[in-house]
Backbone as a chain_set.jsonl record, in Angstrom:
{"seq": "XXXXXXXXXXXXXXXXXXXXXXXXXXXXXXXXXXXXXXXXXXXXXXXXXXXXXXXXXXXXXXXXXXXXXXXXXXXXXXXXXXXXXXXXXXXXXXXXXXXXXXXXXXXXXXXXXXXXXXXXXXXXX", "coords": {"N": [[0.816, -1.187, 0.0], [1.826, 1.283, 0.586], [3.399, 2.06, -1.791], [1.167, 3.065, -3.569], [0.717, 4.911, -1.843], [2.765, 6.552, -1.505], [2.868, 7.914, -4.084], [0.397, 8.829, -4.751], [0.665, 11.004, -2.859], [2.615, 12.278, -3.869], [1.271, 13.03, -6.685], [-0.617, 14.651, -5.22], [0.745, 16.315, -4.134], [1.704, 18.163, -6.585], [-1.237, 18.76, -7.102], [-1.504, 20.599, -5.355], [-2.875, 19.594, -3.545], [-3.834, 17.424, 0.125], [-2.632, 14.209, 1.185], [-4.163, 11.376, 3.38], [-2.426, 9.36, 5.167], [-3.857, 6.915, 6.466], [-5.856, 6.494, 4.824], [-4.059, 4.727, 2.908], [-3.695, 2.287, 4.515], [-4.383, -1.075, 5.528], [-6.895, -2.068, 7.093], [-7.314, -3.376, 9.601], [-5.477, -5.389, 11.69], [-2.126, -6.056, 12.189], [-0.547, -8.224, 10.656], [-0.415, -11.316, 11.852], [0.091, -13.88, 11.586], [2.46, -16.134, 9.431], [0.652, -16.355, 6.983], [-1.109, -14.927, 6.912], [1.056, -12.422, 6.652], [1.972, -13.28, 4.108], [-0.005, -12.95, 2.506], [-0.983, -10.478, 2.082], [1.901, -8.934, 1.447], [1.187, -10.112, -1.123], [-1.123, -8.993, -2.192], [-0.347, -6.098, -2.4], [1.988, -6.511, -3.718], [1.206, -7.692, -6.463], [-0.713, -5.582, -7.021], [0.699, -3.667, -7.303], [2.131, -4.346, -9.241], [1.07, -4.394, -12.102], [0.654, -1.889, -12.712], [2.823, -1.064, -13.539], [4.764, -0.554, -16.521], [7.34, -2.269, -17.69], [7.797, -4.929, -17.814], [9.832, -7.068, -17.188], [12.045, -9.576, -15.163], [14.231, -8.246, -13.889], [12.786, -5.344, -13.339], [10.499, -6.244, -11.774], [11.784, -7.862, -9.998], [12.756, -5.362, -8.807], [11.017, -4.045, -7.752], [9.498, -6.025, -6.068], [10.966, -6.186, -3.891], [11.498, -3.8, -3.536], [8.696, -3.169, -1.893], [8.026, -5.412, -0.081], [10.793, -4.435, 1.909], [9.666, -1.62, 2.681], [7.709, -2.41, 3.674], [8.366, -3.692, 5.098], [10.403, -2.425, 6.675], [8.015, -0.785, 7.816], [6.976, -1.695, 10.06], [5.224, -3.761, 9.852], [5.257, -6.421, 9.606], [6.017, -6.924, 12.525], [4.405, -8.404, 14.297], [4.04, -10.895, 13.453], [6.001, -14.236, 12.992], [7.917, -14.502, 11.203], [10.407, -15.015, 9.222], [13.951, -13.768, 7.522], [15.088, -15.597, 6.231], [12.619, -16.609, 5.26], [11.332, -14.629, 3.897], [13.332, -14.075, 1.612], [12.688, -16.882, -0.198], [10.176, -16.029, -0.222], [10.025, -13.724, -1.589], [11.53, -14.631, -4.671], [9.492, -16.442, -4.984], [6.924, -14.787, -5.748], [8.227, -13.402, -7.845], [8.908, -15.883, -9.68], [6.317, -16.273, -10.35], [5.275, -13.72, -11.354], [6.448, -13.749, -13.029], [5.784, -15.81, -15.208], [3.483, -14.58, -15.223], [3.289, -12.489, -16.768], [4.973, -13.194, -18.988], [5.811, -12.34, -22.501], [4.907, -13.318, -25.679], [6.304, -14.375, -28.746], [5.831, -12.943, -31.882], [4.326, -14.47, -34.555], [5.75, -14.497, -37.543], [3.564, -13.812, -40.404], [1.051, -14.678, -39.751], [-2.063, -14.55, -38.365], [-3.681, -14.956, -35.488], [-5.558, -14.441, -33.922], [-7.361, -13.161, -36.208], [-7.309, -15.818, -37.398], [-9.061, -17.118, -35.464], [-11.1, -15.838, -35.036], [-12.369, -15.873, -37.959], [-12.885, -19.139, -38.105], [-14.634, -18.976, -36.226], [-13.959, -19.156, -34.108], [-13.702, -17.371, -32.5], [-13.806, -15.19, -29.43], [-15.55, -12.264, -30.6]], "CA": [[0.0, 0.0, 0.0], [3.105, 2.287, 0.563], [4.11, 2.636, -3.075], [0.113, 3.66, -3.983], [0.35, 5.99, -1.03], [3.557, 7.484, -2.234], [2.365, 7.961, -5.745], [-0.682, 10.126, -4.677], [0.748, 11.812, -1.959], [3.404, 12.917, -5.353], [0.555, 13.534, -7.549], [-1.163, 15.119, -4.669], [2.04, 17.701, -3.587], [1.538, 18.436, -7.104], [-1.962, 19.341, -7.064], [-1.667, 21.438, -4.261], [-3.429, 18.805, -1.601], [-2.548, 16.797, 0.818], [-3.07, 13.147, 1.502], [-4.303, 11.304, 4.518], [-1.57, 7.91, 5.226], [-4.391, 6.164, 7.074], [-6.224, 5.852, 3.366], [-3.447, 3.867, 2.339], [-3.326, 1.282, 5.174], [-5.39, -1.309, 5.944], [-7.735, -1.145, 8.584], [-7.406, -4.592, 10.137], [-4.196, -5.272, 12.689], [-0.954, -6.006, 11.659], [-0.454, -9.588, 10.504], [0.273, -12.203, 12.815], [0.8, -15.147, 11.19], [2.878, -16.188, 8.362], [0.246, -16.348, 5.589], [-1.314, -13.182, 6.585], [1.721, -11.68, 6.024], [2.105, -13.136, 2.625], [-1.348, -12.435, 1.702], [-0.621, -8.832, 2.19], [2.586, -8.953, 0.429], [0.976, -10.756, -2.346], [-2.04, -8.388, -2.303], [0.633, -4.863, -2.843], [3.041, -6.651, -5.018], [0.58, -8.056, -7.417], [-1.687, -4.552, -7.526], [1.735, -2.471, -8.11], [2.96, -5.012, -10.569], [0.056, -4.547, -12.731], [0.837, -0.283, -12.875], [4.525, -1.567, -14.305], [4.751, -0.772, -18.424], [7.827, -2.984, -17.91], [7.416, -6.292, -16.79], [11.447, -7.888, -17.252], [12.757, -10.204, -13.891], [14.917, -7.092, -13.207], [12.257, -4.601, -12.924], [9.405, -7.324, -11.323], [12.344, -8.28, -8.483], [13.071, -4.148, -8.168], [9.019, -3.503, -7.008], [8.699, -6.978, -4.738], [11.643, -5.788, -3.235], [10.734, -1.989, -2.826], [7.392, -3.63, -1.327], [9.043, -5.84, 0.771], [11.259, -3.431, 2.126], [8.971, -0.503, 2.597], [6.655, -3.283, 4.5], [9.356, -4.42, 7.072], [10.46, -0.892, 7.695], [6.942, 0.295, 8.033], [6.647, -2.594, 11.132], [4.024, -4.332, 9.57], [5.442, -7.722, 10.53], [6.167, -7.048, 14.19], [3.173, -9.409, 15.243], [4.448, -12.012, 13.014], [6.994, -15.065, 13.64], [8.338, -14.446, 9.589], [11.868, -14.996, 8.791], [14.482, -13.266, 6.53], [15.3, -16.323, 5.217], [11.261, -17.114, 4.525], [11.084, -13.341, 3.19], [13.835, -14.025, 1.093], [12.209, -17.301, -0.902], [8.493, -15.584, -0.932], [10.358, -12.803, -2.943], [11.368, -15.694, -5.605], [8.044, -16.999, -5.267], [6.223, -14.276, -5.887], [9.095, -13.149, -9.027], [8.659, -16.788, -10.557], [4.522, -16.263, -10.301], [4.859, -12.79, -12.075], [7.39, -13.115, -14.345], [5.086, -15.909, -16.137], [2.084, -14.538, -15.84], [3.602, -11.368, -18.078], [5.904, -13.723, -19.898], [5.131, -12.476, -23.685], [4.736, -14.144, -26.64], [6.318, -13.71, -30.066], [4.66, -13.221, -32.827], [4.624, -15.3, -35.713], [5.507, -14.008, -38.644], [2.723, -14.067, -41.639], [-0.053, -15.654, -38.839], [-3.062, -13.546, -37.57], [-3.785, -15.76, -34.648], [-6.984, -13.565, -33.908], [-7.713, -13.236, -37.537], [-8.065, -17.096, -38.204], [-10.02, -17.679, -34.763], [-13.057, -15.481, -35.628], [-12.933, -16.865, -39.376], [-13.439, -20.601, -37.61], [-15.921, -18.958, -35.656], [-13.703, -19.766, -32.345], [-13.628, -16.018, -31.684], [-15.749, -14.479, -28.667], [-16.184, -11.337, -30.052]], "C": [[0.867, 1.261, 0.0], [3.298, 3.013, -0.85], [2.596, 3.02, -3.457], [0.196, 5.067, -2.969], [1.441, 7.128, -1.326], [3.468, 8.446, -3.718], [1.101, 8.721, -5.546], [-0.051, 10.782, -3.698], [2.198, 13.07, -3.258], [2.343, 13.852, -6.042], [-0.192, 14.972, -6.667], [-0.423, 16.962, -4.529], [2.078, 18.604, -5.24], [0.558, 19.409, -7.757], [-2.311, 20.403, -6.223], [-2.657, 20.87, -3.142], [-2.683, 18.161, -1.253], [-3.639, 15.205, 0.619], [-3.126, 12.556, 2.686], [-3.729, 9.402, 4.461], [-2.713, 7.06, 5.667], [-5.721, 5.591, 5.823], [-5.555, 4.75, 2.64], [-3.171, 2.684, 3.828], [-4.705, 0.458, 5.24], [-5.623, -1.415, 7.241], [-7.516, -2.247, 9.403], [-5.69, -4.602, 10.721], [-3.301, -5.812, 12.253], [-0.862, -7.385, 11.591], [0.104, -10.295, 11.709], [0.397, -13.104, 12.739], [1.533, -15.08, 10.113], [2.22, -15.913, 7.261], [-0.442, -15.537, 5.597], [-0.463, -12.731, 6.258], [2.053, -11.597, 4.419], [0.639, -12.831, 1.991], [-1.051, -11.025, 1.464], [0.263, -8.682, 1.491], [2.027, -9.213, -1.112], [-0.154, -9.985, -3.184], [-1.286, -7.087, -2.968], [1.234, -5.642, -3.455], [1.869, -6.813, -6.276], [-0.314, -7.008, -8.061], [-0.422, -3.71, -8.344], [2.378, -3.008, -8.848], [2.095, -4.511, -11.927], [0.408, -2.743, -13.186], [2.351, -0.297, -13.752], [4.381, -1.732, -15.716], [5.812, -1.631, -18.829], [7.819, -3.98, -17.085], [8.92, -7.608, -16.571], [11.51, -8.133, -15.362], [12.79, -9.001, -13.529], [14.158, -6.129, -12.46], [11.233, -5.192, -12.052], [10.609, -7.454, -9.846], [12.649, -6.789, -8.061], [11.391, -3.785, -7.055], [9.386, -4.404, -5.6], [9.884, -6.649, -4.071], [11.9, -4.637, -2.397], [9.624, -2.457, -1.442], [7.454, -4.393, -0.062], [9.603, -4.832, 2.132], [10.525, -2.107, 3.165], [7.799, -1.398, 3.93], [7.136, -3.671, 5.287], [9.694, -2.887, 8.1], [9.567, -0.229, 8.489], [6.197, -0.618, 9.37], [5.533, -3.713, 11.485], [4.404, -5.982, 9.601], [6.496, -8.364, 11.852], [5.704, -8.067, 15.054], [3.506, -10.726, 14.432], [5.724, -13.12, 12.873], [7.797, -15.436, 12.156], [9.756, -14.377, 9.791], [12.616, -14.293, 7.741], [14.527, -14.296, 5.466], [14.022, -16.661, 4.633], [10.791, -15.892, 3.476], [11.461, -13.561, 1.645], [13.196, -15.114, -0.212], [10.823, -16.972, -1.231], [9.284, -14.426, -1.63], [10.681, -13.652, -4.009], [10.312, -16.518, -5.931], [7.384, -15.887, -6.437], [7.297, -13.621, -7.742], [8.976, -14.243, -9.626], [6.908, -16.664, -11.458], [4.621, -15.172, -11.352], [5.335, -12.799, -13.215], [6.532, -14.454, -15.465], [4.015, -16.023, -15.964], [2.271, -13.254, -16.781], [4.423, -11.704, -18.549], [4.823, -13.403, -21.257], [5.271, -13.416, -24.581], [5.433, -13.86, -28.124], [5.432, -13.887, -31.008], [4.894, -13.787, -33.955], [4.358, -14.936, -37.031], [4.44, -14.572, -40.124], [1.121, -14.896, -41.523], [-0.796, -14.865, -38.359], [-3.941, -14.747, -36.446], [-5.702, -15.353, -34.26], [-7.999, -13.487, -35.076], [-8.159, -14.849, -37.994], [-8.759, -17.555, -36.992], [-11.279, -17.068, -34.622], [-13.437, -15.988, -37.08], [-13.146, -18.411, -39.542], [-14.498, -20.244, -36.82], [-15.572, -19.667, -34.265], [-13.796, -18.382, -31.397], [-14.541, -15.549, -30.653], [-15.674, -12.665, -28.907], [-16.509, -10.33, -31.78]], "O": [[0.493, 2.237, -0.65], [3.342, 4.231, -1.02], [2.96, 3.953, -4.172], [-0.241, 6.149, -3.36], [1.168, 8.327, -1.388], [4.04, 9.473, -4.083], [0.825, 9.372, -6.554], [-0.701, 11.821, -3.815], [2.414, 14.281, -3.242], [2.406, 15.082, -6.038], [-0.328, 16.071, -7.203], [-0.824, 18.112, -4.71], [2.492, 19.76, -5.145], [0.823, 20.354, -8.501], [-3.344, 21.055, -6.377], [-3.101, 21.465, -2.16], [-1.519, 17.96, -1.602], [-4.779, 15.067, 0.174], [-2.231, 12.958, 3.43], [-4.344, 8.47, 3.942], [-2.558, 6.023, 5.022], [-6.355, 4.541, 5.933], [-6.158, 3.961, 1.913], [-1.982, 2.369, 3.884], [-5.821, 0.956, 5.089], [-4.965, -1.066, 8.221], [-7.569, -1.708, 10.508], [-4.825, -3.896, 10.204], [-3.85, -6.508, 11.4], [-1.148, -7.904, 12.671], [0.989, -9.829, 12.427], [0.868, -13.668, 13.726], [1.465, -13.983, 9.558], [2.831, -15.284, 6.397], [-0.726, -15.052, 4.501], [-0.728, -12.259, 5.152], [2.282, -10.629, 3.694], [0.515, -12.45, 0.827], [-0.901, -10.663, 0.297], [-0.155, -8.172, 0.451], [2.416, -8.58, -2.094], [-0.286, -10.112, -4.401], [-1.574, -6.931, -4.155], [0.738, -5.343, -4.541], [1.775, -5.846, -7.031], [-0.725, -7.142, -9.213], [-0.441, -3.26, -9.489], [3.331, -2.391, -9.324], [2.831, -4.236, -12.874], [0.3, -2.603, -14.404], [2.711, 0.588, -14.528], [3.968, -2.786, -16.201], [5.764, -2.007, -20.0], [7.83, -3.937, -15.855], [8.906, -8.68, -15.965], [11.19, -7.31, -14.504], [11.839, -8.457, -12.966], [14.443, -5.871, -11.291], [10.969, -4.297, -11.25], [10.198, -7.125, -8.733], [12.852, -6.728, -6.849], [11.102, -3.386, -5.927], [9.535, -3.939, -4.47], [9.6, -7.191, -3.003], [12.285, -4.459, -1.242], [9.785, -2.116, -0.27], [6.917, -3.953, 0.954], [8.925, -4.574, 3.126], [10.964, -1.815, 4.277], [7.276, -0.834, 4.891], [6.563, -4.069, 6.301], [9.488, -2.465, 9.238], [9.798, 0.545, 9.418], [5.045, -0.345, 9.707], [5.119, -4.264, 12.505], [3.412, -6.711, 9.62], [7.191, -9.348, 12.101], [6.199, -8.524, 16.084], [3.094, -11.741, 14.995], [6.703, -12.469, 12.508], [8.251, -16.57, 11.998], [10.201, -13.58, 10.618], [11.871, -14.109, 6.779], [14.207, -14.165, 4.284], [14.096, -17.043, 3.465], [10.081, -16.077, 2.487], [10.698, -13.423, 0.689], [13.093, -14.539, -1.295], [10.258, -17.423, -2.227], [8.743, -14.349, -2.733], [9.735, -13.437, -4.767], [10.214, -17.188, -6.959], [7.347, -16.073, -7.653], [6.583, -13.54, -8.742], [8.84, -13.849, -10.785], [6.534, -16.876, -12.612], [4.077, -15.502, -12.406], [4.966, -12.179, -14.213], [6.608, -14.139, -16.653], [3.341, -17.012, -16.254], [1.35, -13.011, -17.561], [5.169, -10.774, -18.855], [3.662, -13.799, -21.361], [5.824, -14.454, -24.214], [4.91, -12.895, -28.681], [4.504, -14.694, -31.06], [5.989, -13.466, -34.415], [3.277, -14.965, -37.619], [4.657, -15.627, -40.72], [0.378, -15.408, -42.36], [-0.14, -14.12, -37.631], [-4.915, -15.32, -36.932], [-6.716, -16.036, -34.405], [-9.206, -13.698, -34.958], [-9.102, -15.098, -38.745], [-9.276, -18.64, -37.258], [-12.309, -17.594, -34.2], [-14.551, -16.426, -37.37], [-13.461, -18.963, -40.597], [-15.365, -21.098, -36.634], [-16.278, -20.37, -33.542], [-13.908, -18.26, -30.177], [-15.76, -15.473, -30.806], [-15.708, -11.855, -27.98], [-17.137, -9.271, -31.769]]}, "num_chains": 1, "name": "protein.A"}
């Protein structure tokens, strides 16, 4: 939620308002188990991945790492019994998960892939 709250409180200093931090948190108490915490992680990485026009490893492990980061500093798993070293493989988790679900595709030269599945009448639209 950090990097959304940074990103209007920018746009905001811009517009000449302000922003209120307690918009960007959630309202519910600070994780206290392990898979709350990764829910939450998994919840901010996966929204601010999605705002990313580049989607390469490099830039995908720079975010869950910002996010990360920004989420330990900000003491949000104080109440939880989470490890560096468990931190460390849910950031490779969560970088294997993203990087192919925005793995692209090439395109095949002289093939309208779209083009011959509405002229079979496989198209929905």
């Amino acid at each position: 939620m950090r990097f959304f709250y940074e990103k209007a409180k920018k746009e905001a200093a811009e517009a000449g308002r302000e922003v209120q931090e307690d918009q960007f948190r959630y309202s519910g108490p600070k994780p206290q188990t392990k898979a709350a915490a990764i829910l939450m992680l998994a919840d901010g990485i996966e929204a601010a991945a999605r705002t990313l026009n580049d989607h390469t490893q490099d830039k995908l492990l720079d975010l869950i790492r910002k996010i990360i980061t920004d989420t330990t500093e900000d003491g949000q798993f104080s109440e939880c019994d989470i490890t560096l070293s468990e931190i460390n493989r849910i950031t490779y988790s969560f970088l294997e998960t993203l990087s192919s679900h925005y793995h692209g595709r090439i395109a095949y030269p002289g093939f309208d892939f779209n083009q011959a599945l509405h002229a079979n009448g496989n198209g929905q639209g």
